[in-house]
XYZ file of C-alpha atoms in Angstrom:
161
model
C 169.816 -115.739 158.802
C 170.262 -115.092 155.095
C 166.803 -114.263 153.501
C 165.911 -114.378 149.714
C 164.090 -111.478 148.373
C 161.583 -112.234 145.415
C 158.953 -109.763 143.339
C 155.309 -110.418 145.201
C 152.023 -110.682 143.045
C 148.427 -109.670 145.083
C 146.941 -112.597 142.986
C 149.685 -115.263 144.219
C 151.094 -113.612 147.718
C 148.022 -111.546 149.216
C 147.188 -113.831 151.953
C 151.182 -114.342 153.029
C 150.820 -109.989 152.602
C 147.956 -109.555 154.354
C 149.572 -111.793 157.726
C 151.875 -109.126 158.046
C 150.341 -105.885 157.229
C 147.006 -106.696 159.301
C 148.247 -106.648 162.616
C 150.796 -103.685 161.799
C 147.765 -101.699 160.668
C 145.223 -102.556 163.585
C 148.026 -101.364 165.985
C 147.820 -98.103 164.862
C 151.524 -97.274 166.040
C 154.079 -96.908 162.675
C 151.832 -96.426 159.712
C 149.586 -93.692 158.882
C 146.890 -95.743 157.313
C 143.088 -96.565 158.941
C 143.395 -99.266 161.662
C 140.305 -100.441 160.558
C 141.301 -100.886 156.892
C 139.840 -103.848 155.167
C 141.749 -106.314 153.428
C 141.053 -105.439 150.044
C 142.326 -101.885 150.520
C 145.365 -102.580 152.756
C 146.512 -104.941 149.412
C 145.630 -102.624 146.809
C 147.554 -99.666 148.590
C 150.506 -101.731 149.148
C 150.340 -103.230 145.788
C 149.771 -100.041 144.166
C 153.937 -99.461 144.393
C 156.377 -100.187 141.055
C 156.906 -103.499 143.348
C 156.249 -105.365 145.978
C 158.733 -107.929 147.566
C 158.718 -110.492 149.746
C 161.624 -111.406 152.299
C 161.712 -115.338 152.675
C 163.722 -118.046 155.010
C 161.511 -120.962 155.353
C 158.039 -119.195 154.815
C 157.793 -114.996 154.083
C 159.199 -113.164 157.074
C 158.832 -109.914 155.873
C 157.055 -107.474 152.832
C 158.372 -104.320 151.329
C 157.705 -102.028 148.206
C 159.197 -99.465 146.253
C 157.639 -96.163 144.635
C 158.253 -93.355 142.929
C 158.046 -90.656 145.631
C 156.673 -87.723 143.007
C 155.855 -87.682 139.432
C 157.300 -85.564 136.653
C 160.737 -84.000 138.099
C 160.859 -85.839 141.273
C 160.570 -89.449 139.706
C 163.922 -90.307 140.133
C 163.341 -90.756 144.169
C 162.197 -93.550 145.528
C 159.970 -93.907 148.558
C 159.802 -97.481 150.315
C 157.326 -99.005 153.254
C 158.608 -101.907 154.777
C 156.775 -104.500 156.994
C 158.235 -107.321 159.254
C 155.601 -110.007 159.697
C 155.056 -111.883 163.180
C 157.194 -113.245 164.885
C 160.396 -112.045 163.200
C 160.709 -108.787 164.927
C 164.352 -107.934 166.063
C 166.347 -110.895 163.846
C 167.270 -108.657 161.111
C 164.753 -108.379 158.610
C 164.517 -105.113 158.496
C 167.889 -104.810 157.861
C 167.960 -107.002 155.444
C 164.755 -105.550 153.661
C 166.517 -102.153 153.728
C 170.048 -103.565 151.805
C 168.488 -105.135 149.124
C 165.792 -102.482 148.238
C 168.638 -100.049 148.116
C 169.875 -101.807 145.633
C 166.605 -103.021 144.228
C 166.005 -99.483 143.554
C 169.433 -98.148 142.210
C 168.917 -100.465 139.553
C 165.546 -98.828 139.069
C 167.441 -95.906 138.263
C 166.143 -94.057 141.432
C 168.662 -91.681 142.746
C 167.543 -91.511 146.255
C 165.505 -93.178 148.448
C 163.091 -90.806 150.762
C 160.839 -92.122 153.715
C 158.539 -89.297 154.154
C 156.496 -90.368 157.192
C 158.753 -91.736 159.941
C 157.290 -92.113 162.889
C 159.912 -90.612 165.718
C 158.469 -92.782 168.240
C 159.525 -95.790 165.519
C 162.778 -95.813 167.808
C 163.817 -98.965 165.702
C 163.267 -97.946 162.248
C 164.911 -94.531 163.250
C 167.999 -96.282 164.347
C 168.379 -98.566 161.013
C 167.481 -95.964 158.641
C 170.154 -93.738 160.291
C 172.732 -96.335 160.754
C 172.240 -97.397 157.181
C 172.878 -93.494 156.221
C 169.796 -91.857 155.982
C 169.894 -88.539 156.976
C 166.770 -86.391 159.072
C 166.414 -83.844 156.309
C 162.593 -82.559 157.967
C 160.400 -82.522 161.304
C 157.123 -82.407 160.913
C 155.492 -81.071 164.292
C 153.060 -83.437 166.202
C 151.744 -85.299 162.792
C 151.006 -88.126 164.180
C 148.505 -89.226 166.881
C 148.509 -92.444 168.520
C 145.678 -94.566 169.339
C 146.087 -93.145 173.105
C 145.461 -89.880 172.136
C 149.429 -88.986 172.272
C 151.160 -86.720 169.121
C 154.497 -87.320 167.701
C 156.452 -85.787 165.204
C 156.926 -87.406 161.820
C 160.727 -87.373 160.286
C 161.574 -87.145 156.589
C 164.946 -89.216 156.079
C 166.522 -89.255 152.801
C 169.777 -91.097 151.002
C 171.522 -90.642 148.173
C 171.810 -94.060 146.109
């Protein structure tokens, strides 16, 4: 499945947002963000990025944005969340999320692209960052705890663009 990729406004796409980030949030699992977030923050911290895009086939499949990592000296990484909505796990999306916004955000003039919370137990996300040619430039220790109680180490992956 080829998907088209197009800028996403809150105003225009927050519901279509909002179907995919709610349920990824209430899990708990991948991001570090409150399960119980409400609505209005979920949208404001994902549309608080330099952009938001959404993935579309028929109907939005998937949601990602692109950030400067650091201000000043360190503006010319990126840093980039991505979110596959319902239904459309394991077809791709991600993939196809990750090779556009790469070159979404070379012609950004970002640099590099840094994810600087992955979770290790994100066994998928690992494997396409790393196939893609990110590299596991830091471990940090147990930063993570699940909603059973369990720890698990966060990775840093980086790429040069």
């Amino acid at each position: 499945m080829a998907l088209t990729f197009r800028e996403a406004s809150k105003a225009e796409d927050g519901d279509a947002v909002w179907s995919m980030l709610e349920p990824v949030f209430r899990s708990g699992d991948t991001y570090a963000v409150d399960p119980d977030i409400s609505r209005a923050d979920a949208l404001e911290y994902w549309f608080s990025a330099d952009r938001v895009y959404l993935a579309e086939d028929t109907g939005p499949l998937g949601t990602f944005y692109i950030r400067t990592n650091q201000r000043g000296g360190g503006r010319h990484v990126c840093n980039c969340g991505y979110v596959t909505g319902p239904g459309s796990q394991g077809k791709g999306v991600a993939r196809q999320m990750l090779e556009f916004s790469l070159g979404a955000a070379k012609a950004m003039g970002f640099t590099a692209m840094q994810f600087n919370f992955v979770l290790e137990t994100n066994e998928r996300a690992v494997a396409i960052w790393k196939k893609a040619g990110f590299n596991v430039i830091g471990r940090q220790p147990r930063a993570f705890q699940h909603p059973d109680g369990t720890f698990c180490d966060a990775l840093v992956m980086h790429k040069f663009l």
